[in-house]
XYZ file of C-alpha atoms in Angstrom:
519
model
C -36.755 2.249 -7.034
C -34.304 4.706 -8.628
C -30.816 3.166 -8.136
C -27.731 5.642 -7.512
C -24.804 5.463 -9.514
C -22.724 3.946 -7.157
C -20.751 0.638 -6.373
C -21.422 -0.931 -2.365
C -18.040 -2.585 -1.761
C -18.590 -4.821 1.656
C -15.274 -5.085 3.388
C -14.338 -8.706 5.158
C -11.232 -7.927 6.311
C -9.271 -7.629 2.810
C -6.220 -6.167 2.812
C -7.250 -5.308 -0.866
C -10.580 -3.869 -0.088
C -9.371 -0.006 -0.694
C -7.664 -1.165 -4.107
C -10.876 -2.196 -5.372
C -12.168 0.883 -4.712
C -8.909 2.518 -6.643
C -9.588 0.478 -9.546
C -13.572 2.066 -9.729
C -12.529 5.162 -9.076
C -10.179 4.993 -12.230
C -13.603 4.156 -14.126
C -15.211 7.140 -12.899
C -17.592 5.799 -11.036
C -18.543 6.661 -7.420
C -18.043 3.571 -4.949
C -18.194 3.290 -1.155
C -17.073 0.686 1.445
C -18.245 -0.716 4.501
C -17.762 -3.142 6.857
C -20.609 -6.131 7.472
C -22.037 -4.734 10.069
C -22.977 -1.267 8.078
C -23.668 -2.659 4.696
C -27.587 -3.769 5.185
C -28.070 0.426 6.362
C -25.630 1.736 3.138
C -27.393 -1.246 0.717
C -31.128 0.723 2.130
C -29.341 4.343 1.875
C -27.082 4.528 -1.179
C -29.190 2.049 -3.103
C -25.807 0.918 -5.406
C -26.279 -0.550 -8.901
C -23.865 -3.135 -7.348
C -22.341 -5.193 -4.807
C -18.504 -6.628 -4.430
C -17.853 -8.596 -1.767
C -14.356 -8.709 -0.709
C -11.597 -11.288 0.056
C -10.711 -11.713 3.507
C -8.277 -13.436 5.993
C -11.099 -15.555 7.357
C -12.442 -18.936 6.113
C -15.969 -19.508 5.108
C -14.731 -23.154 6.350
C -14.740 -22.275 9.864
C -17.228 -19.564 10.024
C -20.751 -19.957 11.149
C -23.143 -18.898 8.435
C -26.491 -19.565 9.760
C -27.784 -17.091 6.658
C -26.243 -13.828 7.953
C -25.987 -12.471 4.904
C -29.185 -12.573 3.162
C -30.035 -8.933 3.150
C -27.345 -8.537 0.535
C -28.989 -10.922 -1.777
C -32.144 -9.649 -1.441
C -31.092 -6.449 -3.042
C -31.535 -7.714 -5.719
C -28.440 -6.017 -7.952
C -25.402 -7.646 -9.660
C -23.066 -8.870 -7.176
C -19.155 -10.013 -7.517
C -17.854 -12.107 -4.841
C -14.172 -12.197 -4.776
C -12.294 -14.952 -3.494
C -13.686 -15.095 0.380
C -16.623 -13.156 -1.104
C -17.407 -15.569 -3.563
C -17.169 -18.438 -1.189
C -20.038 -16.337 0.223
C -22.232 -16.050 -2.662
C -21.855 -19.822 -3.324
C -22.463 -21.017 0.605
C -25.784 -18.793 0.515
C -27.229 -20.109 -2.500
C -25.835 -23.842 -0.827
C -22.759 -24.214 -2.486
C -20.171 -26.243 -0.453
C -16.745 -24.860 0.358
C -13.865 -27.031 1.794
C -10.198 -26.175 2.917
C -7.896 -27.497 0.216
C -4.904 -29.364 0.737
C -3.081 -27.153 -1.886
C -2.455 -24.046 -1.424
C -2.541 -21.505 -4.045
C -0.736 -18.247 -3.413
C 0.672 -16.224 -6.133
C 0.263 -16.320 -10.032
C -1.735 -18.750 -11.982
C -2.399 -19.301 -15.565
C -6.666 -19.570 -15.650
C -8.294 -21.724 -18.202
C -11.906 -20.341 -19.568
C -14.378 -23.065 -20.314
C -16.776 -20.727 -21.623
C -17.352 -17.269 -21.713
C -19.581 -15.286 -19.365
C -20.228 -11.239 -19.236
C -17.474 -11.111 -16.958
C -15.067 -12.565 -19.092
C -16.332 -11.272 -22.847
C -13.429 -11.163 -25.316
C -10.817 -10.857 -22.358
C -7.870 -12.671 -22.025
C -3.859 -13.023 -22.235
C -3.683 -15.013 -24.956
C -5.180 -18.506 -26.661
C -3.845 -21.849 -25.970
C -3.398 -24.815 -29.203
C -6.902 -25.395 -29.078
C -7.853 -21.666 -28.813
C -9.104 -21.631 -25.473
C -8.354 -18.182 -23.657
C -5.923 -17.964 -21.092
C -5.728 -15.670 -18.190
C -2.574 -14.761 -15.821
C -4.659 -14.452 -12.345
C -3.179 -13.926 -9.006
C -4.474 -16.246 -6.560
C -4.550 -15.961 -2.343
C -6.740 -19.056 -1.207
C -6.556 -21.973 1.283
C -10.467 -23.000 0.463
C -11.931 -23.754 -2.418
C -15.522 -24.671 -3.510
C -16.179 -28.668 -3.930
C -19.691 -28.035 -4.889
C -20.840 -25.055 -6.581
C -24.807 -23.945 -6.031
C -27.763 -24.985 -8.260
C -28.578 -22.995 -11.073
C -24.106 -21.674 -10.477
C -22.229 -22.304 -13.779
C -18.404 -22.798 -13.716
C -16.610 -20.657 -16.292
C -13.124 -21.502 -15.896
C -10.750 -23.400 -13.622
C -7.110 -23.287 -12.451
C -4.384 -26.365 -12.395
C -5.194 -26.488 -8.404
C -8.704 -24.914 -8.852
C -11.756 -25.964 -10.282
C -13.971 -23.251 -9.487
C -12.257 -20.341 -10.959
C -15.035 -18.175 -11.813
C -18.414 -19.101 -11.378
C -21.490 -17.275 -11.656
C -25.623 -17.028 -12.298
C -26.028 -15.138 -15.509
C -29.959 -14.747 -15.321
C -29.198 -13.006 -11.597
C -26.309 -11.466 -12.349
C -23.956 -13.273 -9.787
C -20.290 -13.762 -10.079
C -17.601 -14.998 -7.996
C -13.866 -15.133 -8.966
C -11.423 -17.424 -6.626
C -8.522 -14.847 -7.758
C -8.039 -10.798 -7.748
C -9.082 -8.797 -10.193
C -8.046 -6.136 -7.722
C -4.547 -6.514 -8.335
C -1.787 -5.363 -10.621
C -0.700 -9.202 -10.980
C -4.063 -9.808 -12.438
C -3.329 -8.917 -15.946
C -6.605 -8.699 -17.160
C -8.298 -7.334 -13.489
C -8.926 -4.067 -14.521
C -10.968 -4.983 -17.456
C -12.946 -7.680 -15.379
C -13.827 -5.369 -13.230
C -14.806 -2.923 -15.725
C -17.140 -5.495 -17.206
C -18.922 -5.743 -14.143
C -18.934 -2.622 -12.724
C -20.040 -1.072 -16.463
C -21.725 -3.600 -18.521
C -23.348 -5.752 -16.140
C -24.251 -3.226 -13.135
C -24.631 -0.532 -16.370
C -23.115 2.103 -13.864
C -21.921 5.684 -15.719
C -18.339 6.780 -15.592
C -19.706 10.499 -14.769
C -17.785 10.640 -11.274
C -14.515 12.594 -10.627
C -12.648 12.513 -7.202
C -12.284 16.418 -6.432
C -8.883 16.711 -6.140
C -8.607 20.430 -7.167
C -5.925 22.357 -4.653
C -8.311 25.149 -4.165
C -10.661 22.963 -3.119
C -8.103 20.744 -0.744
C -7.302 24.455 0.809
C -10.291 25.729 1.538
C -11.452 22.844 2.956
C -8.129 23.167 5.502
C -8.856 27.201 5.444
C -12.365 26.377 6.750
C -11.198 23.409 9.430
C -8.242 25.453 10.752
C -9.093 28.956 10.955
C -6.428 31.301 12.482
C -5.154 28.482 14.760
C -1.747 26.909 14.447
C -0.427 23.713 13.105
C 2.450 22.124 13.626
C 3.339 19.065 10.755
C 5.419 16.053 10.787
C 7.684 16.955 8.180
C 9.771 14.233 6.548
C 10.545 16.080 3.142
C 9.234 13.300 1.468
C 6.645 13.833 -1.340
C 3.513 12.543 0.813
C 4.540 15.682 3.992
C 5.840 17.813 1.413
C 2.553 17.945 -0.739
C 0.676 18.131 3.066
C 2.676 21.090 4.028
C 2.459 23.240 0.640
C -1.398 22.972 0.721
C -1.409 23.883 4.590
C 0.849 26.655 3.849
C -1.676 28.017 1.186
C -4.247 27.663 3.518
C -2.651 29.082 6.682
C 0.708 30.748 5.644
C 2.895 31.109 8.561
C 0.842 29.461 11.010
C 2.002 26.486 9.928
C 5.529 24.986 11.443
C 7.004 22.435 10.088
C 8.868 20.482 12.522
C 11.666 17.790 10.908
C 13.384 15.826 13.790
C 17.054 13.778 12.954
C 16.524 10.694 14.440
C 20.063 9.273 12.957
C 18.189 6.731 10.876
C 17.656 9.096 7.751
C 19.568 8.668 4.287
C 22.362 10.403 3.303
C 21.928 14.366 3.160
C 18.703 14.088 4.592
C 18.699 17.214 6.542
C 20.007 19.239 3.374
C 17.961 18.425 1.157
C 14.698 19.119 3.302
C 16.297 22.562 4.224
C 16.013 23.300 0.503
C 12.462 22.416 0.108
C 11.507 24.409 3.226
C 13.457 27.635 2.002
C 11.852 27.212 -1.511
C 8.222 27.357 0.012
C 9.025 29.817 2.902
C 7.879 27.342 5.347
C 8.932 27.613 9.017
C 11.195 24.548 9.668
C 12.040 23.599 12.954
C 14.800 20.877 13.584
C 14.903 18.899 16.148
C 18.088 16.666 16.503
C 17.458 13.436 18.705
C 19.682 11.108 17.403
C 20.520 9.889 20.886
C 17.484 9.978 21.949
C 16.218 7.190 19.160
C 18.810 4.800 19.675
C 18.914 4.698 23.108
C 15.509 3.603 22.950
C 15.997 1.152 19.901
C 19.119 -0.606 22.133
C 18.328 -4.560 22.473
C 15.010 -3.992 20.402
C 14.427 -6.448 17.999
C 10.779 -7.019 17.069
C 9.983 -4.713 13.871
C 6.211 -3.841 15.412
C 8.480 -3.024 18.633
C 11.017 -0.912 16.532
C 7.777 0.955 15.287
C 6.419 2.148 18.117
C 8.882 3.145 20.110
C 9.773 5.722 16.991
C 6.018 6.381 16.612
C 6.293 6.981 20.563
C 9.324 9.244 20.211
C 8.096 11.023 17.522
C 4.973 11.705 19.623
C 7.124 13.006 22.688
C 8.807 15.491 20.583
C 6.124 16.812 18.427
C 4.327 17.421 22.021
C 7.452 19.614 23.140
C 7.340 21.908 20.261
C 3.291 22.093 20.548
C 3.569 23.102 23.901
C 6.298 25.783 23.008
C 3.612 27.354 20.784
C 0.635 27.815 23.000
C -1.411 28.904 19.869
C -1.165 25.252 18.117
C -4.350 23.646 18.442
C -3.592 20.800 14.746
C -0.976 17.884 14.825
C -0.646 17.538 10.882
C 0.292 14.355 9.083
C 0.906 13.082 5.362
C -0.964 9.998 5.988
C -1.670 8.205 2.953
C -4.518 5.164 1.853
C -2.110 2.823 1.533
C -0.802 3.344 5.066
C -4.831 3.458 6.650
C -4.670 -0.062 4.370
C -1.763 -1.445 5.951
C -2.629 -0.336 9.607
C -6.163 -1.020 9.728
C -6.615 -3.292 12.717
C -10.523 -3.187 13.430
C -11.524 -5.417 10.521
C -8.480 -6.505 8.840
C -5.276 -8.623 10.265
C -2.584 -5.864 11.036
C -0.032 -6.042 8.415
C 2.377 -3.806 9.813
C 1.714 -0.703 11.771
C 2.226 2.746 9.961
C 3.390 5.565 12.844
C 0.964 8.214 11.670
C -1.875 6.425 11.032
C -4.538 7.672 12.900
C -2.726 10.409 15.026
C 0.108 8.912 16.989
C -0.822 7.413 20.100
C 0.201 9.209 23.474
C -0.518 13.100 21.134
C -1.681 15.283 23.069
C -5.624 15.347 23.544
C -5.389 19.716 22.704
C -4.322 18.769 19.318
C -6.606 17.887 16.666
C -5.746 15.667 13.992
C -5.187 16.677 10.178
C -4.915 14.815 7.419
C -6.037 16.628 4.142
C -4.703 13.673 1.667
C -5.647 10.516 3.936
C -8.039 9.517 0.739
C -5.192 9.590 -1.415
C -2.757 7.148 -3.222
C 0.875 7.768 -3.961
C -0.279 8.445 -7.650
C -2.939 11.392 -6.729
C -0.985 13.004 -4.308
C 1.906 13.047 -7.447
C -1.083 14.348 -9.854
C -1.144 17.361 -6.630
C 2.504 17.930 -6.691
C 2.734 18.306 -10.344
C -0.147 21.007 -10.327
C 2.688 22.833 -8.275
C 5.221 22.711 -10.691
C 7.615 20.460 -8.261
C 10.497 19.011 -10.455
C 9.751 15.143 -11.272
C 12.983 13.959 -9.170
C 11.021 15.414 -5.988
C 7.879 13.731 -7.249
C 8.916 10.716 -8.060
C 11.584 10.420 -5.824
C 11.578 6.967 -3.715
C 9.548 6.578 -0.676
C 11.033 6.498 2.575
C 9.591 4.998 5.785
C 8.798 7.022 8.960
C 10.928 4.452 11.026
C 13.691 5.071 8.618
C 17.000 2.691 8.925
C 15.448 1.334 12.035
C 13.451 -1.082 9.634
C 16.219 -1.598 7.134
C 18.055 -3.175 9.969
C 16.877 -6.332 10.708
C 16.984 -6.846 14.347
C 18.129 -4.298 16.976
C 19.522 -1.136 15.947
C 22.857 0.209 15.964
C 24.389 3.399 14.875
C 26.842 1.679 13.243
C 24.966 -0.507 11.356
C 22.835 2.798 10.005
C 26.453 4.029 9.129
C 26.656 0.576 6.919
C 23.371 0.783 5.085
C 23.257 4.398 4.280
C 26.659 4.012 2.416
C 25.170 1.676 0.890
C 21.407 2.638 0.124
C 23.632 5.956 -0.709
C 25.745 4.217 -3.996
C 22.809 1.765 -4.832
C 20.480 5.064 -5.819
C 23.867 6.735 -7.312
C 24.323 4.074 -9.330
C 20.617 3.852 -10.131
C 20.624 7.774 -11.053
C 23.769 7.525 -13.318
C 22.312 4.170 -15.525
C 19.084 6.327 -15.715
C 17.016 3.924 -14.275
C 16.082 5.710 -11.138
C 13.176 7.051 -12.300
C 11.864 3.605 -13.641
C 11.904 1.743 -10.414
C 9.333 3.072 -7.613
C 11.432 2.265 -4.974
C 14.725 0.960 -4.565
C 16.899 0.572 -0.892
C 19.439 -1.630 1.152
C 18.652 -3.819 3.890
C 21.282 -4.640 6.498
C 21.113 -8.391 7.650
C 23.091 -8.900 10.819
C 24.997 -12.165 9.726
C 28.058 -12.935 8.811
C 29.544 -14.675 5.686
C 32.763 -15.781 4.526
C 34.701 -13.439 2.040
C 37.858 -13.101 0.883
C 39.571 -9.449 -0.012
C 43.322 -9.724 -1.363
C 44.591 -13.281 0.141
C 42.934 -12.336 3.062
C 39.722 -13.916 4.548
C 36.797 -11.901 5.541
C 33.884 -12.642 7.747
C 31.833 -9.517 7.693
C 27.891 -8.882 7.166
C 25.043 -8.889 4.504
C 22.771 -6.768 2.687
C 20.583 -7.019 0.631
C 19.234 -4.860 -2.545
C 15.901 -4.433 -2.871
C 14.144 -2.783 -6.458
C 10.586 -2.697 -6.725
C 8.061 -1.485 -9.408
C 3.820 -0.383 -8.852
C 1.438 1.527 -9.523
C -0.141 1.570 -5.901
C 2.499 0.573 -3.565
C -0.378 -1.833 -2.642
C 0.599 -4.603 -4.926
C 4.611 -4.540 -6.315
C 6.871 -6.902 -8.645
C 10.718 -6.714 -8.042
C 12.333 -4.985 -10.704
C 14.545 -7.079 -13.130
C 17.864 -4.739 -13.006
C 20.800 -5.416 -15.759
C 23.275 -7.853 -14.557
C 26.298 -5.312 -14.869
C 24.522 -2.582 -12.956
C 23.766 -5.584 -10.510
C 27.805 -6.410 -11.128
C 28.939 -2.660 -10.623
C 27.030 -2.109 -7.148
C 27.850 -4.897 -5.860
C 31.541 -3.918 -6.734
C 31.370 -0.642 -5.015
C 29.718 -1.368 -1.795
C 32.251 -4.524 -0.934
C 35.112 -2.048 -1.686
C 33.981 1.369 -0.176
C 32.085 0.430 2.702
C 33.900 -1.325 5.639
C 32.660 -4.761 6.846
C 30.345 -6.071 3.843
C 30.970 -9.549 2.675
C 28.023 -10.178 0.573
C 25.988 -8.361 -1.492
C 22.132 -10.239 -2.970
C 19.214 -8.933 -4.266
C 15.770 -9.589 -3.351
C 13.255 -10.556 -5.963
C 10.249 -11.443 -4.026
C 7.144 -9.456 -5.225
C 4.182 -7.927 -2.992
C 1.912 -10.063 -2.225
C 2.913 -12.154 -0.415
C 5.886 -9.922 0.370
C 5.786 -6.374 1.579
C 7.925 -3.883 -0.543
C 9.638 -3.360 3.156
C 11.621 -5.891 5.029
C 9.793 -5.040 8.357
């Protein structure tokens, strides 16, 4: 049986699932994921060199088993369990798993025993005794009590026994932590050891992210019908519109609507982009219209979709003004699918444009030519058309805008507060020339008040907070460590220039288990 070059990554529900995939794909080799249900037909089809099963928010503890997943062994390839998936590997070969009365979520120094072909030469660095050391990132209520028969255990954690354990003669591994993630030191090379050495795969494949190829593919979909895009002027909707526009030219109309929750010079600076490209920008000002409908809202998944509802009722208006628009266009993103994904995973937080907004009109058909993208490769696009780097790398900014940068219901003149102060925060962030080092950086309004004093006079005004992260992915993200007298300086500024602030903190919570994004 001639085995494909390819990686079978079976999905449990991980929230991670599509970053393991990321980190192959940096190796140059071809991987695919599915969900349990379609993994014995891709297993007979693609016939992958190897298997990774994937974490999940489930527990093997309080799961059924009854051998479901035998057909996966009985491929006979390497397979890497990770975390959920290794409780998997060790339950069918009758390990025992139990739910632990200590938690482990977050980082973890791991302690090899011995070395396996996972783990060959790799580490952070060597204790007194020379044992090697790894910084893991764990995200586990069970843990195995009794590994298989024939199952060795490589290395352990304080709260952890099983670490890593595998079956060398088989070729079976299971890791309690992620590789997957940035906070895995090591993770990369892990995986690389199993995905290269052990399941001998060839780093031969390329994702074919040529813009000829993106626009042809949109030339061939489209035709001479007309599209109207969500356009945000942010690098993800700018990148969609400039290879729609090469496809389609003026059929394309990019429609930007001022929902009052944008940053500060929002509208300018999107007018620029649009007259740069010759795009046909429409504007639609609603500002009204969004916080009428955000008044006494509080949930964030409520504050969501009643934009992602809005958004819907307007780009249906300016569809049905053009009678030739047959596409809805969108700059959806992986990490947003990731995030949004409901059907096998536990719904993080819903994205707006994830799947075509809900309530869009059935005539329109949905486009999304960099859906299969992260933030990185759709910058690797943007720099192919000469943008300037401030416009690629330039901070993210959420669909929802201010509306989830308030916490709680939104009011105008709260979004008057924390654009002032997102607005000095990046200013001061441009002028220490550390903008460009942080991936994202923004203010968060909290509606409570604290105690301050101004002159000999006492204050009792509201909170924000600063918020600085760092990543590669926006999947996984550390808060950024920002000098104390930039900290000092900010702080300064915003209590002084922008009425009713008491208190000024920063946030240094990384994601996981936080999300970069407050709601």
């Amino acid at each position: 049986m001639l085995r494909k070059n390819t990686i079978l990554i079976i999905d449990f529900g991980s929230q991670y699932s599509m970053l393991i995939a990321r980190r192959i794909r940096e190796m140059g080799v071809y991987c695919r994921i599915c969900v349990l249900d379609d993994s014995k037909k891709n297993i007979s089809r693609d016939l992958p060199q190897g298997i990774i099963l994937s974490g999940s928010p489930d527990s093997v503890v309080k799961k059924d088993y009854q051998g479901s997943y035998n057909f996966i062994f009985e491929s006979g390839v390497p397979i890497l369990g990770i975390c959920y998936g290794m409780h998997v590997i060790s339950l069918h070969f009758h390990g025992k798993s139990i739910t632990s009365n200590r938690k482990e979520f977050g980082r973890a120094e791991l302690l090899i025993h011995r070395q396996c072909s996972l783990t060959q030469g790799i580490y952070d660095y060597l204790d007194d005794l020379g044992n090697s050391i790894l910084q893991v990132w764990m995200s586990h209520s069970d843990i195995i009590a009794d590994i298989p028969k024939d199952f060795q255990n490589f290395a352990s954690t304080k709260n952890c026994r099983y670490a890593i354990i595998g079956n060398e003669k088989r070729r079976l591994y299971g890791v309690q932590f992620h590789p997957e993630v940035t906070h895995t030191n090591q993770g990369r090379r892990i995986l690389s050891q199993f995905v290269i050495n052990i399941c001998k795969c060839k780093s031969t494949w390329k994702l074919d992210r040529s813009i000829s190829h993106i626009v042809q593919r949109i030339r061939n979909r489209v035709k001479n019908d007309q599209v109207i895009l969500a356009f945000s002027g942010g690098i993800d909707s700018l990148v969609t519109a400039i290879l729609i526009h090469q496809a389609i030219g003026k059929n394309l109309f990019c429609v930007f609507v001022d929902t009052g929750l944008l940053r500060h010079n929002e509208l300018n600076r999107v007018s620029k982009y649009s007259s740069k490209f010759d795009f046909n920008l429409i504007v639609v000002s609603a500002k009204n219209r969004f916080f009428i409908a955000l008044r006494g809202i509080h949930s964030p998944e409520k504050k969501r979709m009643i934009v992602g509802k809005l958004f819907t009722e307007i780009f249906n208006e300016q569809a049905r003004i053009r009678k030739n628009v047959r596409w809805f266009a969108q700059g959806t993103i992986c990490p947003d699918i990731i995030e949004s994904q409901s059907q096998n995973k536990k719904n993080i937080k819903s994205h707006h444009n994830v799947g075509g907004l809900i309530g869009l009109s059935r005539s329109l058909k949905l486009l999304e030519p960099i859906k299969n993208l992260f933030k990185d490769e759709v910058q690797e696009i943007a720099k192919k058309f000469g943008l300037s780097n401030r416009i690629i790398y330039g901070h993210p900014f959420p669909g929802p805008g201010m509306s989830i940068r308030i916490l709680g219901e939104v009011k105008e003149r709260y979004c008057e507060i924390v654009r002032k102060v997102d607005y000095i925060f990046t200013e001061e962030l441009l002028e220490s020339k550390l903008y460009d080092k942080v991936s994202q950086a923004f203010a968060v309004f909290i509606p409570v008040k604290s105690v301050g004093i101004m002159g000999d006079n006492r204050r009792y005004e509201w909170i924000v907070s600063l918020r600085a992260v760092k990543t590669d992915d926006f999947m996984t993200a550390d808060w950024v460590y920002l000098p104390r007298k930039l900290l000092e300086k900010v702080s300064n500024r915003i209590i002084n220039e922008v009425e009713s602030i008491s208190r000024v903190v920063y946030d240094i919570s990384s994601k996981p288990p936080s999300t970069i994004e407050w709601e």
